[in-house]
mmCIF file of C-alpha atoms and ligand atoms in Angstrom:
data_model
loop_
_atom_site.group_PDB
_atom_site.id
_atom_site.type_symbol
_atom_site.label_atom_id
_atom_site.label_comp_id
_atom_site.label_asym_id
_atom_site.label_seq_id
_atom_site.Cartn_x
_atom_site.Cartn_y
_atom_site.Cartn_z
ATOM 1 C CA MET A 11 135.604 74.059 76.392
ATOM 2 C CA ARG A 12 132.986 77.298 75.777
ATOM 3 C CA ALA A 13 134.380 80.673 75.032
ATOM 4 C CA LEU A 14 132.577 83.704 73.867
ATOM 5 C CA LEU A 15 133.071 85.099 70.541
ATOM 6 C CA ILE A 16 132.043 88.416 68.611
ATOM 7 C CA ASP A 17 131.780 87.910 64.606
ATOM 8 C CA ALA A 18 132.120 90.601 63.241
ATOM 9 C CA PRO A 19 131.259 94.232 64.439
ATOM 10 C CA SER A 20 128.017 95.388 65.137
ATOM 11 C CA THR A 21 125.729 97.481 67.781
ATOM 12 C CA GLY A 22 123.586 94.417 68.706
ATOM 13 C CA PRO A 23 123.782 91.100 70.161
ATOM 14 C CA ASP A 24 123.313 89.287 67.286
ATOM 15 C CA THR A 25 127.199 88.868 65.742
ATOM 16 C CA THR A 26 128.430 87.295 69.528
ATOM 17 C CA GLY A 27 127.756 83.411 70.604
ATOM 18 C CA LEU A 28 129.719 80.532 72.366
ATOM 19 C CA HIS A 29 131.192 78.085 70.300
ATOM 20 C CA ILE A 30 133.505 75.276 71.713
ATOM 21 C CA LEU A 31 137.271 76.388 70.963
ATOM 22 C CA PRO A 32 140.729 73.836 71.486
ATOM 23 C CA LEU A 33 142.454 74.889 75.255
ATOM 24 C CA PRO A 34 144.770 77.207 75.267
ATOM 25 C CA VAL A 35 148.755 76.281 76.530
ATOM 26 C CA PRO A 36 150.407 79.495 77.985
ATOM 27 C CA GLY A 37 153.615 80.311 76.455
ATOM 28 C CA PRO A 38 156.784 80.964 77.962
ATOM 29 C CA THR A 39 155.587 84.059 79.680
ATOM 30 C CA ASP A 40 152.476 83.134 80.153
ATOM 31 C CA VAL A 41 150.012 81.683 82.665
ATOM 32 C CA THR A 42 146.495 79.838 82.084
ATOM 33 C CA ILE A 43 143.544 80.419 84.400
ATOM 34 C CA ASP A 44 140.433 77.847 84.871
ATOM 35 C CA VAL A 45 138.161 81.109 85.023
ATOM 36 C CA ALA A 46 135.231 81.957 87.916
ATOM 37 C CA TYR A 47 134.435 84.812 87.216
ATOM 38 C CA ALA A 48 135.138 87.585 84.652
ATOM 39 C CA GLY A 49 134.111 91.106 84.843
ATOM 40 C CA ILE A 50 131.125 92.426 82.687
ATOM 41 C CA ASN A 51 132.847 96.255 81.237
ATOM 42 C CA TYR A 52 131.396 99.085 78.836
ATOM 43 C CA LEU A 53 134.852 98.441 76.813
ATOM 44 C CA ASP A 54 133.234 95.451 75.912
ATOM 45 C CA VAL A 55 130.556 97.604 74.113
ATOM 46 C CA MET A 56 133.396 99.630 72.132
ATOM 47 C CA ALA A 57 134.889 97.013 70.863
ATOM 48 C CA ARG A 58 131.790 94.919 69.750
ATOM 49 C CA ARG A 59 130.472 98.549 67.495
ATOM 50 C CA GLY A 60 134.355 98.300 65.956
ATOM 51 C CA ASP A 61 135.596 101.203 67.034
ATOM 52 C CA ALA A 62 138.871 101.819 66.685
ATOM 53 C CA GLY A 63 142.161 100.674 68.168
ATOM 54 C CA TYR A 64 139.880 97.363 70.488
ATOM 55 C CA VAL A 65 140.203 94.926 68.267
ATOM 56 C CA GLN A 66 143.151 93.684 66.110
ATOM 57 C CA HIS A 67 140.838 91.003 64.133
ATOM 58 C CA TRP A 68 138.096 89.354 64.008
ATOM 59 C CA PRO A 69 135.916 87.408 65.395
ATOM 60 C CA TYR A 70 137.140 88.663 68.570
ATOM 61 C CA ALA A 71 137.434 86.919 72.051
ATOM 62 C CA PRO A 72 135.417 89.525 74.588
ATOM 63 C CA GLY A 73 136.609 89.221 78.905
ATOM 64 C CA LEU A 74 138.735 91.509 80.021
ATOM 65 C CA GLU A 75 139.749 90.989 83.472
ATOM 66 C CA VAL A 76 138.987 87.487 85.661
ATOM 67 C CA ALA A 77 139.331 85.828 89.236
ATOM 68 C CA GLY A 78 139.960 81.903 88.551
ATOM 69 C CA THR A 79 142.449 79.691 89.389
ATOM 70 C CA VAL A 80 146.003 79.223 87.485
ATOM 71 C CA ARG A 81 145.827 75.932 84.958
ATOM 72 C CA ALA A 82 149.448 75.984 83.954
ATOM 73 C CA VAL A 83 152.091 78.366 83.582
ATOM 74 C CA GLY A 84 155.352 78.885 81.363
ATOM 75 C CA SER A 85 158.459 77.460 81.538
ATOM 76 C CA HIS A 86 159.714 81.311 82.559
ATOM 77 C CA VAL A 87 157.602 81.897 84.857
ATOM 78 C CA ASP A 88 158.529 82.217 88.611
ATOM 79 C CA GLY A 89 155.631 82.990 91.622
ATOM 80 C CA LEU A 90 152.373 81.778 90.289
ATOM 81 C CA THR A 91 152.028 77.696 90.237
ATOM 82 C CA ALA A 92 149.024 75.699 89.835
ATOM 83 C CA GLY A 93 146.347 75.337 91.704
ATOM 84 C CA GLN A 94 146.889 79.598 93.042
ATOM 85 C CA PRO A 95 144.222 81.613 93.448
ATOM 86 C CA VAL A 96 145.035 84.616 91.259
ATOM 87 C CA VAL A 97 142.627 87.421 89.352
ATOM 88 C CA ALA A 98 144.614 89.016 86.079
ATOM 89 C CA LEU A 99 143.513 91.257 83.030
ATOM 90 C CA THR A 100 143.612 90.137 80.399
ATOM 91 C CA THR A 101 143.824 91.207 75.940
ATOM 92 C CA GLY A 102 140.674 89.132 75.448
ATOM 93 C CA GLY A 103 138.910 85.806 76.015
ATOM 94 C CA GLY A 104 138.603 86.253 79.204
ATOM 95 C CA TYR A 105 134.465 84.785 79.121
ATOM 96 C CA ALA A 106 135.604 81.622 78.583
ATOM 97 C CA GLU A 107 135.991 78.593 80.864
ATOM 98 C CA VAL A 108 139.990 78.732 80.041
ATOM 99 C CA VAL A 109 142.111 82.436 79.413
ATOM 100 C CA ARG A 110 146.017 82.788 78.638
ATOM 101 C CA VAL A 111 147.222 85.617 79.931
ATOM 102 C CA PRO A 112 150.767 87.579 81.166
ATOM 103 C CA ALA A 113 152.171 86.231 84.157
ATOM 104 C CA ALA A 114 152.788 89.945 84.367
ATOM 105 C CA LEU A 115 149.510 90.876 84.911
ATOM 106 C CA THR A 116 148.545 87.870 86.839
ATOM 107 C CA VAL A 117 148.453 88.955 91.118
ATOM 108 C CA PRO A 118 147.590 86.395 93.915
ATOM 109 C CA LEU A 119 144.281 87.042 94.730
ATOM 110 C CA ALA A 120 144.995 87.598 98.548
ATOM 111 C CA ALA A 121 143.179 85.661 101.201
ATOM 112 C CA GLY A 122 139.227 86.457 101.942
ATOM 113 C CA VAL A 123 138.371 87.817 98.922
ATOM 114 C CA ASP A 124 135.376 86.860 97.437
ATOM 115 C CA LEU A 125 135.952 85.457 93.167
ATOM 116 C CA ASP A 126 133.282 87.538 92.392
ATOM 117 C CA LEU A 127 133.681 90.372 93.626
ATOM 118 C CA ALA A 128 137.757 89.822 92.971
ATOM 119 C CA ALA A 129 136.543 89.234 89.186
ATOM 120 C CA THR A 130 135.731 93.146 88.659
ATOM 121 C CA VAL A 131 139.486 94.130 90.663
ATOM 122 C CA PRO A 132 142.177 94.456 87.707
ATOM 123 C CA LEU A 133 139.634 96.662 85.211
ATOM 124 C CA THR A 134 137.466 98.548 86.832
ATOM 125 C CA VAL A 135 138.994 98.734 90.644
ATOM 126 C CA SER A 136 142.716 99.431 89.500
ATOM 127 C CA THR A 137 141.403 102.179 86.918
ATOM 128 C CA ALA A 138 139.520 103.383 89.307
ATOM 129 C CA LEU A 139 142.198 103.428 91.433
ATOM 130 C CA LEU A 140 144.865 104.738 88.834
ATOM 131 C CA LEU A 141 142.546 108.128 88.193
ATOM 132 C CA ILE A 142 142.664 108.800 92.003
ATOM 133 C CA THR A 143 146.517 108.102 92.511
ATOM 134 C CA ASP A 144 148.753 108.459 89.637
ATOM 135 C CA ALA A 145 145.812 110.550 87.315
ATOM 136 C CA ALA A 146 144.163 112.485 89.400
ATOM 137 C CA ARG A 147 146.908 113.044 92.424
ATOM 138 C CA VAL A 148 143.345 113.517 94.285
ATOM 139 C CA GLN A 149 144.578 115.724 97.767
ATOM 140 C CA ALA A 150 143.076 114.902 101.558
ATOM 141 C CA GLY A 151 140.110 117.749 101.858
ATOM 142 C CA ASP A 152 138.715 117.449 97.350
ATOM 143 C CA THR A 153 135.856 117.847 95.703
ATOM 144 C CA VAL A 154 135.466 115.813 93.805
ATOM 145 C CA LEU A 155 132.792 114.910 90.949
ATOM 146 C CA VAL A 156 132.385 112.278 88.371
ATOM 147 C CA GLN A 157 130.621 111.650 85.486
ATOM 148 C CA SER A 158 128.567 108.698 84.098
ATOM 149 C CA ALA A 159 128.084 108.028 87.858
ATOM 150 C CA GLY A 160 125.936 104.881 87.970
ATOM 151 C CA GLY A 161 128.079 102.131 86.251
ATOM 152 C CA GLY A 162 130.771 99.707 87.897
ATOM 153 C CA LEU A 163 133.406 102.559 87.747
ATOM 154 C CA GLY A 164 131.282 104.778 89.366
ATOM 155 C CA HIS A 165 130.919 102.621 92.543
ATOM 156 C CA ALA A 166 134.149 101.678 92.733
ATOM 157 C CA LEU A 167 135.294 104.918 92.300
ATOM 158 C CA ALA A 168 132.305 106.089 95.225
ATOM 159 C CA GLN A 169 133.980 103.843 97.713
ATOM 160 C CA LEU A 170 137.083 104.448 96.793
ATOM 161 C CA LEU A 171 137.819 108.246 96.563
ATOM 162 C CA PRO A 172 136.949 108.749 100.675
ATOM 163 C CA LEU A 173 140.156 106.600 101.313
ATOM 164 C CA TYR A 174 142.253 109.332 99.471
ATOM 165 C CA GLY A 175 140.899 111.968 101.046
ATOM 166 C CA CYS A 176 138.420 113.521 98.903
ATOM 167 C CA SER A 177 135.723 115.027 101.232
ATOM 168 C CA GLN A 178 132.829 115.491 98.599
ATOM 169 C CA LEU A 179 131.632 113.496 95.707
ATOM 170 C CA ILE A 180 129.425 115.083 93.482
ATOM 171 C CA GLY A 181 128.535 112.774 91.039
ATOM 172 C CA THR A 182 126.595 112.822 87.507
ATOM 173 C CA VAL A 183 124.226 110.270 85.229
ATOM 174 C CA GLY A 184 121.939 110.381 82.169
ATOM 175 C CA GLN A 185 118.761 109.720 83.738
ATOM 176 C CA ALA A 186 117.049 110.541 86.259
ATOM 177 C CA SER A 187 116.341 107.418 86.720
ATOM 178 C CA LYS A 188 119.669 105.775 87.388
ATOM 179 C CA GLU A 189 119.785 108.842 90.220
ATOM 180 C CA GLU A 190 119.464 106.525 93.048
ATOM 181 C CA ALA A 191 121.824 103.329 92.490
ATOM 182 C CA ALA A 192 124.495 106.384 92.072
ATOM 183 C CA GLN A 193 123.064 107.676 95.858
ATOM 184 C CA ASN A 194 123.078 104.484 97.084
ATOM 185 C CA ALA A 195 126.831 103.598 95.751
ATOM 186 C CA GLY A 196 128.360 106.312 98.052
ATOM 187 C CA PHE A 197 127.959 109.849 96.269
ATOM 188 C CA ASP A 198 126.751 112.499 98.489
ATOM 189 C CA LEU A 199 125.466 114.780 95.330
ATOM 190 C CA VAL A 200 124.195 113.340 92.475
ATOM 191 C CA LEU A 201 122.793 115.236 89.300
ATOM 192 C CA SER A 202 120.511 113.987 86.353
ATOM 193 C CA ARG A 203 122.323 115.423 83.167
ATOM 194 C CA GLU A 204 118.897 114.761 81.283
ATOM 195 C CA ASP A 205 117.035 117.028 84.331
ATOM 196 C CA GLY A 206 119.686 119.588 83.358
ATOM 197 C CA GLU A 207 120.600 118.816 86.944
ATOM 198 C CA PHE A 208 124.467 119.976 85.664
ATOM 199 C CA GLU A 209 124.165 122.261 84.169
ATOM 200 C CA SER A 210 122.485 124.479 86.828
ATOM 201 C CA PHE A 211 125.115 123.213 89.154
ATOM 202 C CA ALA A 212 127.143 124.925 86.356
ATOM 203 C CA ALA A 213 125.896 127.877 87.172
ATOM 204 C CA GLN A 214 125.303 127.894 90.268
ATOM 205 C CA SER A 215 128.950 126.763 92.255
ATOM 206 C CA PRO A 216 131.736 127.759 89.091
ATOM 207 C CA GLY A 217 135.405 126.535 90.701
ATOM 208 C CA ALA A 218 133.361 123.949 93.687
ATOM 209 C CA CYS A 219 135.918 120.979 92.093
ATOM 210 C CA GLN A 220 138.770 120.345 92.966
ATOM 211 C CA VAL A 221 138.657 117.047 90.576
ATOM 212 C CA ILE A 222 136.219 116.184 87.534
ATOM 213 C CA LEU A 223 136.492 112.911 86.169
ATOM 214 C CA ASP A 224 135.140 112.586 82.741
ATOM 215 C CA PRO A 225 134.485 109.326 80.354
ATOM 216 C CA LEU A 226 132.361 110.843 78.232
ATOM 217 C CA GLY A 227 134.249 112.122 75.769
ATOM 218 C CA THR A 228 135.471 115.952 75.796
ATOM 219 C CA ALA A 229 130.736 116.774 74.816
ATOM 220 C CA LEU A 230 130.982 118.154 78.886
ATOM 221 C CA LEU A 231 134.878 119.361 79.010
ATOM 222 C CA ASP A 232 133.310 123.324 79.098
ATOM 223 C CA THR A 233 131.155 122.633 81.818
ATOM 224 C CA ASP A 234 133.607 121.122 83.579
ATOM 225 C CA LEU A 235 136.440 123.847 83.536
ATOM 226 C CA ARG A 236 133.324 125.957 84.546
ATOM 227 C CA VAL A 237 132.795 123.757 87.994
ATOM 228 C CA ALA A 238 137.224 123.524 88.040
ATOM 229 C CA ALA A 239 138.095 125.174 90.379
ATOM 230 C CA GLN A 240 141.931 127.275 90.538
ATOM 231 C CA GLY A 241 144.255 124.315 90.286
ATOM 232 C CA ALA A 242 142.153 121.265 89.564
ATOM 233 C CA ARG A 243 142.139 118.198 87.486
ATOM 234 C CA VAL A 244 140.540 117.035 85.208
ATOM 235 C CA VAL A 245 140.754 113.436 84.101
ATOM 236 C CA LEU A 246 138.821 111.913 80.275
ATOM 237 C CA PHE A 247 139.069 108.989 79.911
ATOM 238 C CA GLY A 248 136.427 107.340 77.896
ATOM 239 C CA ASN A 249 134.126 108.089 74.589
ATOM 240 C CA PRO A 250 130.915 105.784 74.980
ATOM 241 C CA SER A 251 129.691 107.592 72.429
ATOM 242 C CA GLY A 252 132.121 106.684 70.412
ATOM 243 C CA GLU A 253 131.829 110.845 68.298
ATOM 244 C CA PRO A 254 134.556 112.323 67.195
ATOM 245 C CA PHE A 255 136.734 114.010 69.839
ATOM 246 C CA GLY A 256 136.060 117.509 70.145
ATOM 247 C CA PRO A 257 139.451 119.992 69.980
ATOM 248 C CA LEU A 258 140.390 120.763 73.667
ATOM 249 C CA PRO A 259 140.382 124.185 75.492
ATOM 250 C CA PRO A 260 142.917 127.242 75.059
ATOM 251 C CA ALA A 261 145.840 127.470 76.892
ATOM 252 C CA PRO A 262 144.625 130.510 78.076
ATOM 253 C CA ARG A 263 141.737 129.407 79.495
ATOM 254 C CA LEU A 264 143.654 127.125 81.035
ATOM 255 C CA LEU A 265 146.703 129.608 82.278
ATOM 256 C CA ALA A 266 144.307 131.704 83.944
ATOM 257 C CA GLY A 267 143.150 129.143 85.728
ATOM 258 C CA ASN A 268 146.099 127.334 87.028
ATOM 259 C CA ILE A 269 143.787 123.664 84.976
ATOM 260 C CA ALA A 270 145.761 120.832 83.993
ATOM 261 C CA VAL A 271 143.234 118.422 81.475
ATOM 262 C CA GLY A 272 145.184 114.550 81.343
ATOM 263 C CA GLY A 273 143.883 111.628 79.836
ATOM 264 C CA PHE A 274 143.792 107.952 81.142
ATOM 265 C CA SER A 275 144.173 104.860 79.793
ATOM 266 C CA LEU A 276 144.483 101.340 81.687
ATOM 267 C CA ARG A 277 145.379 99.351 78.360
ATOM 268 C CA ALA A 278 148.319 102.070 76.947
ATOM 269 C CA LEU A 279 149.122 101.571 81.505
ATOM 270 C CA ALA A 280 149.488 97.505 80.444
ATOM 271 C CA ALA A 281 151.726 97.743 77.238
ATOM 272 C CA ARG A 282 153.544 100.300 78.088
ATOM 273 C CA ALA A 283 154.108 100.481 81.947
ATOM 274 C CA PRO A 284 152.572 96.723 83.007
ATOM 275 C CA HIS A 285 154.202 97.011 87.024
ATOM 276 C CA ARG A 286 150.972 100.283 87.366
ATOM 277 C CA VAL A 287 148.733 98.299 86.683
ATOM 278 C CA ARG A 288 150.010 95.059 88.953
ATOM 279 C CA TRP A 289 150.394 98.062 91.897
ATOM 280 C CA ALA A 290 146.634 98.433 91.454
ATOM 281 C CA MET A 291 145.325 95.149 91.677
ATOM 282 C CA GLU A 292 147.274 94.253 94.594
ATOM 283 C CA CYS A 293 146.440 97.912 96.403
ATOM 284 C CA SER A 294 142.969 96.868 95.010
ATOM 285 C CA LEU A 295 143.223 92.969 96.649
ATOM 286 C CA ALA A 296 144.874 94.764 99.905
ATOM 287 C CA HIS A 297 141.421 97.490 100.660
ATOM 288 C CA LEU A 298 139.479 94.708 100.267
ATOM 289 C CA ALA A 299 141.268 92.096 102.246
ATOM 290 C CA ALA A 300 141.202 94.586 104.565
ATOM 291 C CA ARG A 301 137.390 95.647 104.595
ATOM 292 C CA ARG A 302 138.737 99.119 103.957
ATOM 293 C CA LEU A 303 136.888 98.719 100.785
ATOM 294 C CA GLN A 304 133.641 97.400 101.060
ATOM 295 C CA LEU A 305 132.422 97.189 97.138
ATOM 296 C CA PRO A 306 128.364 96.499 96.258
ATOM 297 C CA ARG A 307 128.513 92.749 95.876
ATOM 298 C CA PRO A 308 128.531 92.816 91.917
ATOM 299 C CA SER A 309 125.400 90.969 89.758
ATOM 300 C CA ALA A 310 126.712 88.017 88.456
ATOM 301 C CA VAL A 311 125.025 85.791 85.168
ATOM 302 C CA GLU A 312 125.741 83.703 82.867
ATOM 303 C CA LEU A 313 128.039 82.835 80.079
ATOM 304 C CA ALA A 314 124.829 82.636 77.958
ATOM 305 C CA ASP A 315 124.018 86.230 78.668
ATOM 306 C CA ILE A 316 126.664 88.384 78.535
ATOM 307 C CA PRO A 317 124.830 88.946 75.314
ATOM 308 C CA GLU A 318 122.502 91.238 76.981
ATOM 309 C CA ILE A 319 123.665 93.007 79.911
ATOM 310 C CA HIS A 320 126.076 94.329 76.512
ATOM 311 C CA GLN A 321 122.884 95.653 75.035
ATOM 312 C CA ARG A 322 121.569 96.956 78.312
ATOM 313 C CA MET A 323 125.486 98.836 78.542
ATOM 314 C CA ALA A 324 125.149 99.125 75.168
ATOM 315 C CA SER A 325 121.281 101.471 75.968
ATOM 316 C CA GLY A 326 122.939 104.023 78.478
ATOM 317 C CA HIS A 327 120.366 101.837 81.333
ATOM 318 C CA SER A 328 122.301 99.938 83.642
ATOM 319 C CA THR A 329 123.509 100.692 86.545
ATOM 320 C CA GLY A 330 125.947 99.078 89.114
ATOM 321 C CA LYS A 331 128.850 96.284 88.212
ATOM 322 C CA PHE A 332 128.004 92.938 86.331
ATOM 323 C CA VAL A 333 130.177 89.588 85.796
ATOM 324 C CA ALA A 334 129.951 86.504 84.174
ATOM 325 C CA ARG A 335 129.274 83.358 86.827
ATOM 326 C CA ILE A 336 131.545 80.918 84.524
ATOM 327 C CA THR A 337 133.382 77.625 86.135
ATOM 328 C CA SER A 338 132.250 78.367 89.452
HETATM 329 N N1 LIG B 421 140.509 105.137 80.110
HETATM 330 C C1 LIG B 421 139.824 103.814 80.503
HETATM 331 O O1 LIG B 421 141.115 102.744 81.069
HETATM 332 C C2 LIG B 421 138.833 102.790 81.788
HETATM 333 C C3 LIG B 421 138.618 101.694 82.262
HETATM 334 C C4 LIG B 421 137.647 100.859 82.236
HETATM 335 C C5 LIG B 421 136.333 102.133 81.728
HETATM 336 N N2 LIG B 421 136.392 103.290 80.787
HETATM 337 C C6 LIG B 421 134.785 104.131 80.159
HETATM 338 O O2 LIG B 421 134.751 104.320 82.180
HETATM 339 C C7 LIG B 421 132.949 104.436 81.027
HETATM 340 C C8 LIG B 421 132.385 103.446 82.978
HETATM 341 O O3 LIG B 421 132.675 102.255 82.480
HETATM 342 P P1 LIG B 421 131.758 100.696 83.531
HETATM 343 O O4 LIG B 421 132.407 100.394 82.122
HETATM 344 O O5 LIG B 421 132.128 101.107 84.542
HETATM 345 O O6 LIG B 421 130.420 101.347 82.309
HETATM 346 P P2 LIG B 421 129.018 101.995 82.976
HETATM 347 O O7 LIG B 421 129.348 102.777 83.987
HETATM 348 O O8 LIG B 421 127.914 100.675 84.145
HETATM 349 O O9 LIG B 421 128.333 101.982 81.704
HETATM 350 C C9 LIG B 421 128.914 103.443 80.760
HETATM 351 C C10 LIG B 421 127.632 104.415 81.282
HETATM 352 O O10 LIG B 421 127.822 105.097 79.309
HETATM 353 C C11 LIG B 421 126.874 106.556 80.140
HETATM 354 N N3 LIG B 421 126.833 106.928 78.026
HETATM 355 C C12 LIG B 421 127.193 107.744 77.858
HETATM 356 N N4 LIG B 421 127.533 107.743 77.321
HETATM 357 C C13 LIG B 421 126.947 106.873 76.231
HETATM 358 C C14 LIG B 421 126.302 106.464 74.726
HETATM 359 N N5 LIG B 421 126.017 106.679 74.138
HETATM 360 N N6 LIG B 421 125.560 105.045 75.183
HETATM 361 C C15 LIG B 421 125.838 104.105 75.982
HETATM 362 N N7 LIG B 421 126.660 104.695 77.303
HETATM 363 C C16 LIG B 421 126.726 106.083 77.842
HETATM 364 C C17 LIG B 421 125.989 105.631 80.458
HETATM 365 O O11 LIG B 421 126.613 105.890 81.576
HETATM 366 P P3 LIG B 421 125.280 107.782 82.116
HETATM 367 O O12 LIG B 421 124.435 108.232 80.698
HETATM 368 O O13 LIG B 421 125.095 108.559 83.194
HETATM 369 O O14 LIG B 421 126.117 108.990 81.836
HETATM 370 C C18 LIG B 421 126.112 104.011 80.678
HETATM 371 O O15 LIG B 421 125.511 103.991 81.793
HETATM 372 C C19 LIG B 421 132.934 103.751 79.850
HETATM 373 O O16 LIG B 421 133.010 105.133 79.493
HETATM 374 C C20 LIG B 421 134.220 103.139 79.556
HETATM 375 O O17 LIG B 421 134.543 102.548 78.622
HETATM 376 C C21 LIG B 421 137.763 103.446 81.006
#
């Protein structure tokens, strides 16, 4: 089968290429899936760069979220059958014609959900949903600030947050050229960090936000805290620069503001509480099937184009969500 592999750590596409590999077979608690579409994520870029904790050994097989059809079922698996349309969160290997995944993280596809959109559910939409429900516990009337609002996760948050009661949705982007993408995604107010608009907002509107969702390491944490309302929840969930994390705020500052600073990792949740990730996949699919959740259609590219998309994401210039068309 055709599969994408990254041979060695790199900041460029030079070590990523297509290979012919043997077809995987399921272990007792696994299924194999004929992959129709796979979601492309910034996490691939961090793995490609060799950031600590992402790759156990090289070559690395990227591709963390897929939609397709069950090909074969392990001997201990109940409730899934060959030929069934499904989505799955993988531990890698999703950019391939066939992928092996744990049955525990494989969910039947709800009727009426297209496979390209479905491929964004296991990682991107589920992360957005769990940030809202479990990590930040968004409540009706909350003003929510999302850093890096122009990308795949930003777009999913823009559509999901109003469903959970968010009354005002503020996004930041790293470059002014990405403001339009975030506005089109559904943010009420978009601030360019390049132009100092986020800093100005913090100066003019201290304490404006009940929730801050921040994937930018700890680089903006001080400003996050300035815009945090009494009782705010700040959730850190990424580190795209790969720079070391800075210190957390002094406890007196958190006590004075009744502010909770927390973290979120879908990968850690999948390892320790897979039932929550499964719930998020099922709930996201139900929202999509009922048309409560309307996501912008992702841009579909071919398997061979993935290295170029990774590079665009690494440059910080990409907007919206990309999926790879594999066998559909
Ligand atoms: N914790 C989790 O479980 C989890 C799960 C999924 C994704 N994430 C994180 O959520 C974020 C969004 O993911 P995504 O896949 O939707 O990606 P994305 O937003 O489409 O692309 C990544 C964005 O990160 C920002 N960025 C900031 N510093 C950067 C740098 N030094 N190099 C490149 N980009 C930089 C850029 O946006 P701006 O410049 O506009 O900010 C860039 O567009 C990522 O940081 C990802 O790691 C976390």
